[in-house]
Structures are given as C-alpha cells and as structure tokens.
Coordinates of C-alpha atoms and ligand atoms in Angstrom, one line a residue:
X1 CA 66.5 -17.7 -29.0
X2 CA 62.9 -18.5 -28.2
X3 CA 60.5 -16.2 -30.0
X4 CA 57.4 -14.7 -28.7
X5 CA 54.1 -17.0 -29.2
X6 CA 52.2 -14.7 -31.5
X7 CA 50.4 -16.1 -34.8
X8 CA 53.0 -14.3 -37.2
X9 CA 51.5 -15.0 -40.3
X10 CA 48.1 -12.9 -38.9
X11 CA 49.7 -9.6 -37.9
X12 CA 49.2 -6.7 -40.1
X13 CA 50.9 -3.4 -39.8
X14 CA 50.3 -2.4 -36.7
X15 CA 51.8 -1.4 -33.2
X16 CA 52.5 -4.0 -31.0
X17 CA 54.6 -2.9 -27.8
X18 CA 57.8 -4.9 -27.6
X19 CA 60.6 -5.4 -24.4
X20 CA 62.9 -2.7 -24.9
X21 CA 63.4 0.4 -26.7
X22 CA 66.2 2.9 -27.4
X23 CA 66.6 6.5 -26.2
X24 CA 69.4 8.9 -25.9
X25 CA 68.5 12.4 -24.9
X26 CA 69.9 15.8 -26.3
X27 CA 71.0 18.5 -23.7
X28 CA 73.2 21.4 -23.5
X29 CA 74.7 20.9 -26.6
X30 CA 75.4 17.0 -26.6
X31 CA 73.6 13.9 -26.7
X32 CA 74.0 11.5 -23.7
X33 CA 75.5 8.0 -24.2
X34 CA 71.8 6.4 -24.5
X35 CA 70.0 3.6 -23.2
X36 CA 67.8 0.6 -23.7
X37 CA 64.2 1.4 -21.3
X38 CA 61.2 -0.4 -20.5
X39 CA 58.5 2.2 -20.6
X40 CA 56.6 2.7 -24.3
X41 CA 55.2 6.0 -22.5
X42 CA 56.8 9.4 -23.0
X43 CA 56.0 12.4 -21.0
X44 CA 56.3 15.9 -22.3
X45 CA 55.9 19.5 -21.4
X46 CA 52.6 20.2 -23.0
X47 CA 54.6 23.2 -25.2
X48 CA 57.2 21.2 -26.4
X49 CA 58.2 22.0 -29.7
X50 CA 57.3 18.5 -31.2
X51 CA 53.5 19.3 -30.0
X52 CA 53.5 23.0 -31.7
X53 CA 55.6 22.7 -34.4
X54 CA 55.5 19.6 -35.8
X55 CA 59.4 19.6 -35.5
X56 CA 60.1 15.5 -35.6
X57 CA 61.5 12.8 -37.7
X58 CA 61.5 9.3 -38.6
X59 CA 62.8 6.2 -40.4
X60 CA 62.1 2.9 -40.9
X61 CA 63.8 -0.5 -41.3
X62 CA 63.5 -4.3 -40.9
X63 CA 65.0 -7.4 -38.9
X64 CA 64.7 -10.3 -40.4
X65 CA 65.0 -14.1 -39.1
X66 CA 67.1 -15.7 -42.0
X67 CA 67.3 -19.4 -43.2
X68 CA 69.6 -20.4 -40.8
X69 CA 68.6 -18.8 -38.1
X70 CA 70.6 -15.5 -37.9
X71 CA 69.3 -12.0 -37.1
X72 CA 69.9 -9.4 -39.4
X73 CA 68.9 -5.8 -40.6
X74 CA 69.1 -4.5 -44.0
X75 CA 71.4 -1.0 -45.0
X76 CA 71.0 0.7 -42.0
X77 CA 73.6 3.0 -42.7
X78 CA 71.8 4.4 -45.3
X79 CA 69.0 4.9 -42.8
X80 CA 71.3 6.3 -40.4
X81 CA 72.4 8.7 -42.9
X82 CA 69.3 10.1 -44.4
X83 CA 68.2 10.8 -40.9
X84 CA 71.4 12.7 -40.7
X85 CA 70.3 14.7 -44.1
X86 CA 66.8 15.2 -42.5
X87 CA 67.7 16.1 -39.4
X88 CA 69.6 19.4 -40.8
X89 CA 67.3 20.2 -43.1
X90 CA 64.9 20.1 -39.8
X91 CA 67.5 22.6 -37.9
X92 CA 67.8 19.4 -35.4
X93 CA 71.2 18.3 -33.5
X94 CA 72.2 15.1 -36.3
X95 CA 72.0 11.9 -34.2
X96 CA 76.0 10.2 -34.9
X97 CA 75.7 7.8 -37.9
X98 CA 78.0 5.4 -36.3
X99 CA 75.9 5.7 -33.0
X100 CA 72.8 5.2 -35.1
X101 CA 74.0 1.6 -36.8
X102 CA 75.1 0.8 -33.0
X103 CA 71.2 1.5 -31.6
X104 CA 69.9 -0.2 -34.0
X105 CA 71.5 -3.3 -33.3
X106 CA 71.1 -3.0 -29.6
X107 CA 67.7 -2.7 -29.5
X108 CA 67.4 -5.9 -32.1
X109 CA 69.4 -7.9 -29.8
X110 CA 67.4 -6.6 -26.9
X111 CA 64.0 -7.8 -28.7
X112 CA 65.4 -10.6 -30.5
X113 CA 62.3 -13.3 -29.1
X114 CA 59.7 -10.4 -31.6
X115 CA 61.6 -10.9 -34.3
X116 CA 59.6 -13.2 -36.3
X117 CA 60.8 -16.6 -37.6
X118 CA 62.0 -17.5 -41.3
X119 CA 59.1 -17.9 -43.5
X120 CA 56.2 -16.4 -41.3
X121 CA 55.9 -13.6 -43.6
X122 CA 56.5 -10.8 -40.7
X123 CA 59.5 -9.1 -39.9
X124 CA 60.3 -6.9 -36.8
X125 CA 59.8 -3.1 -37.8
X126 CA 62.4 -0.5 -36.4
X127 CA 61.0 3.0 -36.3
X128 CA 63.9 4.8 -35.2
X129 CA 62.7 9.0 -34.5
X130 CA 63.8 12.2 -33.1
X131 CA 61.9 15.3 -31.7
X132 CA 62.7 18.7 -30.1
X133 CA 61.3 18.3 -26.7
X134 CA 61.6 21.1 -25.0
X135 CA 59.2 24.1 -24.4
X136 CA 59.1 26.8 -27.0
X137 CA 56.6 29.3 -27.8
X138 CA 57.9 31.6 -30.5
X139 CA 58.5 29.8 -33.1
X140 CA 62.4 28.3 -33.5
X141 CA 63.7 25.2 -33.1
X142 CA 64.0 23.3 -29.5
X143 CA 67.3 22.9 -27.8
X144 CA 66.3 19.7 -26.0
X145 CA 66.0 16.5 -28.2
X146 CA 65.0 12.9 -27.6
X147 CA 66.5 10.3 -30.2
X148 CA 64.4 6.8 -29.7
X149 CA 64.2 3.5 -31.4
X150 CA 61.1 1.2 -31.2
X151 CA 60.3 -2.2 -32.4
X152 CA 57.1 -3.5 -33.7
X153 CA 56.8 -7.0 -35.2
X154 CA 54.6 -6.3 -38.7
X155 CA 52.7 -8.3 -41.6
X156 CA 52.2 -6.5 -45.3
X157 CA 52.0 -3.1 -45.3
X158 CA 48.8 -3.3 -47.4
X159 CA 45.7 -5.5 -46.5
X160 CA 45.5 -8.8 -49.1
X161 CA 49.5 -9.3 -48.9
X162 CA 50.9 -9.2 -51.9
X163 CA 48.0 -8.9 -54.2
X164 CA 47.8 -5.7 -56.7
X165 CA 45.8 -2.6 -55.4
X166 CA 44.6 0.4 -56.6
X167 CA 45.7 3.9 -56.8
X168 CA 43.7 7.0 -57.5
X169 CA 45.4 10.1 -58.8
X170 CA 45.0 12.9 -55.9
X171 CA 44.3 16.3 -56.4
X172 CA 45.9 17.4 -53.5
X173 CA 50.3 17.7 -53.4
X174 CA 52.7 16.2 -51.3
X175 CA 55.5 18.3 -51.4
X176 CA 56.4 21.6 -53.0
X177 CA 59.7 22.1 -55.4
X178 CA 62.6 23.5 -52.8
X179 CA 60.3 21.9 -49.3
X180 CA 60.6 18.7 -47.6
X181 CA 59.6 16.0 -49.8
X182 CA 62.9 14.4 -49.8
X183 CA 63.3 14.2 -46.1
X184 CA 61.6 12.2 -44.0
X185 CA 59.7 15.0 -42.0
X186 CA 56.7 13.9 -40.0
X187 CA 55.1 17.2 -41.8
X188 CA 54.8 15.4 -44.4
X189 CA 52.9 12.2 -43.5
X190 CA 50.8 15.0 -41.5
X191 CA 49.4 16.5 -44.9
X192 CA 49.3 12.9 -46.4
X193 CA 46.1 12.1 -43.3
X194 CA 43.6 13.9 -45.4
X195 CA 44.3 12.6 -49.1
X196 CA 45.0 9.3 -47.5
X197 CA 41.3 9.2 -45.1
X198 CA 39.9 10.7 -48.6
X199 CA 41.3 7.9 -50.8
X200 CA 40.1 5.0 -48.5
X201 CA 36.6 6.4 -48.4
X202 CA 36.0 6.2 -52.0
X203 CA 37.8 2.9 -52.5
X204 CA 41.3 3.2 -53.2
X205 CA 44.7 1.5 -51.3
X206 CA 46.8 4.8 -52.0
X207 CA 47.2 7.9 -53.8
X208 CA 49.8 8.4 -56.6
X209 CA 50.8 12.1 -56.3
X210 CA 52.0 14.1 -59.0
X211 CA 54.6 17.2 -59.1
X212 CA 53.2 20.1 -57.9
X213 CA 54.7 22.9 -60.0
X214 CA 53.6 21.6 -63.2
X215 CA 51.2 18.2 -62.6
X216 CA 52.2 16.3 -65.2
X217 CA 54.5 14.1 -64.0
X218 CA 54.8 10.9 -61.4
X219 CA 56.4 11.6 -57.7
X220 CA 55.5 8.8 -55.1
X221 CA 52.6 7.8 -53.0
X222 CA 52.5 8.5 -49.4
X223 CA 54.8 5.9 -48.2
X224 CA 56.3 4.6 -51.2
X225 CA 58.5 5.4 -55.0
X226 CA 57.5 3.8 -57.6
X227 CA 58.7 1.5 -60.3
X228 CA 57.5 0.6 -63.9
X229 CA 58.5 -1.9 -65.9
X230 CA 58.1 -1.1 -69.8
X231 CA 56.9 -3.4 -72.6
X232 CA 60.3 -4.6 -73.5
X233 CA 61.3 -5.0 -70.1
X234 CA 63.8 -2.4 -68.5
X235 CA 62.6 -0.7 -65.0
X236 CA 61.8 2.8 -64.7
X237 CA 62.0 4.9 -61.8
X238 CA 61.3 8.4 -61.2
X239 CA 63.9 10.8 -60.7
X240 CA 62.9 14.1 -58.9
X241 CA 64.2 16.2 -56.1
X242 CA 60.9 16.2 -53.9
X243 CA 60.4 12.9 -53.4
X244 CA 62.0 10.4 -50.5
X245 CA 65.2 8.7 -51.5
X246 CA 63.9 5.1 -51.0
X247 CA 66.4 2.9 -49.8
X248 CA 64.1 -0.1 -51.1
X249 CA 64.0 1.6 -54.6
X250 CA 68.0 1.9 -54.7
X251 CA 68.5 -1.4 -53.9
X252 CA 65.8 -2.9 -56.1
X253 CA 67.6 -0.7 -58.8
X254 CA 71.0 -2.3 -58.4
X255 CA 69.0 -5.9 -58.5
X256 CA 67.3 -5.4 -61.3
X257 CA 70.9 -4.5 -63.1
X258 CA 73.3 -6.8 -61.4
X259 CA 71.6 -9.6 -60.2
X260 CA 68.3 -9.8 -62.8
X261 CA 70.7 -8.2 -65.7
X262 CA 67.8 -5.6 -66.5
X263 CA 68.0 -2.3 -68.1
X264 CA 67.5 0.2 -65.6
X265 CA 66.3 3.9 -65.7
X266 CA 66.1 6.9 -63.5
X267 CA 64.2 9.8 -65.3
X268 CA 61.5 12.2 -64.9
X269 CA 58.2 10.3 -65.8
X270 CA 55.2 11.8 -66.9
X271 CA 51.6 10.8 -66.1
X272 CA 50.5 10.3 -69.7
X273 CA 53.3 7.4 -70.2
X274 CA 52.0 5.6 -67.3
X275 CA 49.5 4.1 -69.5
X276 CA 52.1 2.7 -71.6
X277 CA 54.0 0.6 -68.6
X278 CA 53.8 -3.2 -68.4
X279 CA 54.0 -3.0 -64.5
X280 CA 54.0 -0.6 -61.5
X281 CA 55.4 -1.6 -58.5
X282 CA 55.6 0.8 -54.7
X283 CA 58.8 0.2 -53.2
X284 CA 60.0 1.3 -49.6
X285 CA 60.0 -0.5 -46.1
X286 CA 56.9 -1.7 -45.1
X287 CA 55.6 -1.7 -48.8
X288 CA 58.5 -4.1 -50.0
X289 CA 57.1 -3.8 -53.7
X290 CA 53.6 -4.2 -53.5
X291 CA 52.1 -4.7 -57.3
X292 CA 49.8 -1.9 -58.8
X293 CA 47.1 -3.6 -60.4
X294 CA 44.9 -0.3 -61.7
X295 CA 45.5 3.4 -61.4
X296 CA 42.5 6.3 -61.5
X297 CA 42.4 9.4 -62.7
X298 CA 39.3 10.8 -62.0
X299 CA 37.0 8.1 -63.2
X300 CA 39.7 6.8 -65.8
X301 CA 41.3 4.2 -65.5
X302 CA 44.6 2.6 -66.3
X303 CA 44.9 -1.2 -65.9
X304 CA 48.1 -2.5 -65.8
X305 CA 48.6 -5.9 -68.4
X306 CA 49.9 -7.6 -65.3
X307 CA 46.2 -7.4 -64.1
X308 CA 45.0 -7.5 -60.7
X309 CA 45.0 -11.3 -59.4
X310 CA 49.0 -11.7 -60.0
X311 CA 52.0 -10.3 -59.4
X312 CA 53.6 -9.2 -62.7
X313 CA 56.6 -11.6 -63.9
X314 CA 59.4 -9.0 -63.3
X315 CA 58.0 -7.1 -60.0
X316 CA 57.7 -10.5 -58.9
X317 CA 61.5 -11.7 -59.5
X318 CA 62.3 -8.5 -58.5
X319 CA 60.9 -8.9 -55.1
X320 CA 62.0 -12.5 -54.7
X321 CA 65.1 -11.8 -55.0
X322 CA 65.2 -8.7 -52.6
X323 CA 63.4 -10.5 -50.1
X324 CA 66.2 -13.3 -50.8
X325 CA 68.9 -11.2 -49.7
X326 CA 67.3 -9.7 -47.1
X327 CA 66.6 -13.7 -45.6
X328 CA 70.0 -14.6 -46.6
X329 CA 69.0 -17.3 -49.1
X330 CA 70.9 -15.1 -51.7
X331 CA 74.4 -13.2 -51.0
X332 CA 73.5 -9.7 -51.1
X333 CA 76.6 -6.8 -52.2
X334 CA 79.2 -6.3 -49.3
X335 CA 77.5 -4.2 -46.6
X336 CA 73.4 -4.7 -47.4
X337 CA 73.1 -6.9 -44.4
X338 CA 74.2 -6.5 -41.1
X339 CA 74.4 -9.8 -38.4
X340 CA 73.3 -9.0 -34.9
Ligands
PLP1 N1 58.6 7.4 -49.9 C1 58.0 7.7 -48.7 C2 57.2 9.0 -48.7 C3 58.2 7.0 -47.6 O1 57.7 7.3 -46.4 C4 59.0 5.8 -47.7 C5 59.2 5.0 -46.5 O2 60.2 5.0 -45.8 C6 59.6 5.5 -48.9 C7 59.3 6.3 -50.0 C8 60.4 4.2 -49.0 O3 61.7 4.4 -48.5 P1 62.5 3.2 -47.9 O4 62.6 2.2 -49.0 O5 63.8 3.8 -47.6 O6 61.8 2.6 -46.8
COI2 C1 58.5 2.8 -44.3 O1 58.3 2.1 -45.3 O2 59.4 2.5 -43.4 C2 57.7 4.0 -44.0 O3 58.2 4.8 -43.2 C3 56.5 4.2 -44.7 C4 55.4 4.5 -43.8 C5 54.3 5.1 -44.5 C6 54.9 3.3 -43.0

C-alpha cells in the first residue's frame, strides 16, 4: 500500500480530510445497511435536533502502521460498546456493536494510504459519531439519526510531543454526580470550551477538574484520566462514577500489572495527596500518556519530582510498552489488536 506524501512527523492534531468516510442512516425505526461516501460535507435541516439540543456523540480510536507493515486498530470493541452505553444514556437508537467493529475496519481499509507509516510518530485518528438529525422543536429526542466514521491522520495531542505540561486547577466543573460525565456526550466537551479557552490564556496545556459535590478530590481533564505513580512505585488511578471510562487508562492498568509487574490502584483520590505522587500521567486516545510536569492551584504549585524536561521513569515504560503493543513490536492480551 502506497501512503499519502504528507511530512508525518509534522502534523499535529488536526483535521485533515481523508478519501472515504462511513455513514449509515437511522429511519423509521432501523438503521440502513451503511456505506462508505466521498463527501466530508453534511447537510441538515437547520432545526435538527443535533443543532438545538446538543443531542450527539462521539468516540475516538487509532490505526496504526506496525513493524511489519500490517494495519491495525486497538480495542475497538470497547469503543463500540461505550458508544452503545452513551447512546442510551442519550435516548439515541444504539448503533450494533458488531456493525460498529465492522465500520471501523472498512473505513481503515478504505483510507489505508493516510495511515501513517511505522515510526513517523502519527497514527490515523477514527472519530466515529452519531446525531439525531431530524427537525424537532419541543424538546425530545429526534427519530432520524446519522451514524458516521471519519479519518484524520494526527501527531501528539499536545504541542512539544511528549514533553511534561502544565495543569491549572479549574474553578469551573465538568460534570455533576448522577449527569453525563461518564459518557461520551458532546455536552460535555461543549462546557469544557470556556475553562479550556480560559486555561490557554493564562498559560496552561489543560485543566485538572475536581468533583463537583464536594471539591476535594481528582476527576479527569477535559480529554483525559489520569494516572499517578507514588513514591514506592505502584500506579494510582481515580475511581469515580462521573468521569469517562478510558479505554487507554484500562489498558495501561492491566500493563502496569501484567506486563511491568506493578502494584496497581483504583480509588478515590483527593487533591491534597496529589502533592505526594512521584508522577502524573493523562491517559486516553489522542493524549496516549502525556507526562504532567507541574500542576496549579491558584498560584500554587505542585511540581512533580519527575520534573519538567523528562518523562518520569515509569510513565515512560508504561507508554513504551503500550505504544509497543499497539505497533505490534510486543504481543498485546488476546483481542487488544485487530488486523485489517
Ligand atoms: N476522558 C475524557 C473526558 C475523554 O474525552 C477521553 C477521550 O476519549 C478520555 C478520558 C480517554 O478515553 P480513551 O482512552 O478511551 O480514549
Ligand atoms: C480521544 O482521546 O479520542 C478524545 O476523544 C479526546 C478528545 C478531547 C480529543
């Protein structure tokens, strides 16, 4: 397969139209059998209830280029079913999980020349989404849906690669106790614009948000869990029901234990032990684990020992050996990746 003659190793995260995409349309009660389109357009009614209410989904996963020269994807049946879980939660028609895995690899194969080669440091980014498209005016869900897949060939999530960056503590919340925050709503990257605009204007890469019943303990960022890695060495995650159930973080979890033979944790954390960690990493997709060099909460600050020109020791095998699986230069547990 000839790939596309694009300087990989500059790309950022960005949109970059590809061949083909995916859609299959929901009508009268059933979704049609789908199919792979050349237009990147859309057109809508302008009362559609994706434009009013905000009533859309998403998810996001890789293709990689591996060693050998394979196309793969990572888990995408967990991605297939956490849509699923979303989906309800959003009153929308579930997109087939088994119909989901099947998209996903036909629209890889379909753009196989973007996915970037072995060692470029880009991958080809699936955003797979779904949105009530029909026009309603009271408010209630749609009864016309579109499911769609696109591609986008992407660099590191965060400017500088894979150097630490700095977090601020927001004062705003990113989910509420019994909302969305553990579905992947497009609501809630909606609320994220503001902190997020806010954060980048006074200097910082992200914002760690904290619970919002009681504030004193450690959900995610806006795209991203966390991870911490204590003094003696064993990797912390927070566990709480508000926040999105990385697929990234799970699998890191099971490295860390099985492959790295660390003590792992899942537990609530609370902001004032952050001080206390070793490292901090933000796992998900696009942020792969990016190292947390500094944290700020309002004007103090908490500087990780892993500092910010390096990768700490443990994030850093950590994401080695992910990233190894997901290349196929390691053997990753039966089912983590799929050949196109
Ligand atoms: N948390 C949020 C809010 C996210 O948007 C994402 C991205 O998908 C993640 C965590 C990481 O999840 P995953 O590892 O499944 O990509
Ligand atoms: C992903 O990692 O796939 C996400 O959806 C995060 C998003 C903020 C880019």
């Amino acid at each position: 397969m000839e790939k596309k003659n694009i300087d990989w190793a500059s790309i950022g995260f960005g949109y970059m139209p590809t061949d083909k995409r995916y859609v299959s349309l929901y009508k009268d009660g059933a979704w049609d059998q789908g199919a792979l389109v050349d237009d990147p357009n859309i057109v809508l009614n302008e009362c559609a209830c994706v434009l009013q209410y905000a009533q859309t989904c998403f998810e996001g996963l890789k293709a990689y280029t591996t060693e050998d020269g394979r196309t793969v994807c990572f888990r995408p049946d967990l991605n297939a079913e956490r849509m699923y879980d979303t989906a309800k939660r959003l009153e929308m028609p579930p997109f087939p999980k088994d119909r989901f895995v099947e998209a996903v690899k036909q629209v890889i194969k379909a753009n196989e020349a973007w996915v970037p080669p072995y060692g470029s440091g880009a991958t080809l980014y699936l955003r797979p989404y779904m949105f009530g498209s029909n026009a309603v005016i009271g408010v209630k869900p749609a009864d016309e849906y579109q499911f769609r897949i696109l591609t986008t060939p992407v660099g590191p999530y965060f400017k500088g690669g894979v150097k630490p960056i700095t977090l601020c503590v927001s004062d705003f919340d990113r989910a509420a106790p019994h909302g969305t925050g553990h579905i992947k709503a497009g609501l809630n990257y909606a609320m994220s614009l503001h902190p997020i605009v806010e954060a980048h204007k006074a200097g910082f890469d992200e914002n760690m948000y904290l619970d919002a019943a009681t504030r004193t303990k450690v959900e995610e960022t806006g795209g991203a869990n966390f991870l911490f890695v204590t003094k003696d060495n064993k990797v912390v995650t927070p566990k709480s029901n508000s926040i999105l159930p990385s697929i990234t973080r799970r699998s890191l979890m099971v490295v860390a234990k099985e492959y790295l033979g660390l003590e792992v944790e899942e537990r609530e954390v609370y902001f004032d032990e952050v001080k206390d960690f070793a490292e901090c990493g933000l796992c998900g997709t696009a942020a792969v684990i990016s190292p947390v060099g500094k944290i700020v909460d309002h004007g103090k600050e908490i500087c990780f020992p892993s500092g910010m020109t390096e990768m700490g020791p443990t994030i850093s095998k950590l994401r080695d050996t992910l990233t190894g699986i997901q290349m196929g230069k390691i053997e990753g547990p039966e089912g983590w990746i799929v050949e196109i």
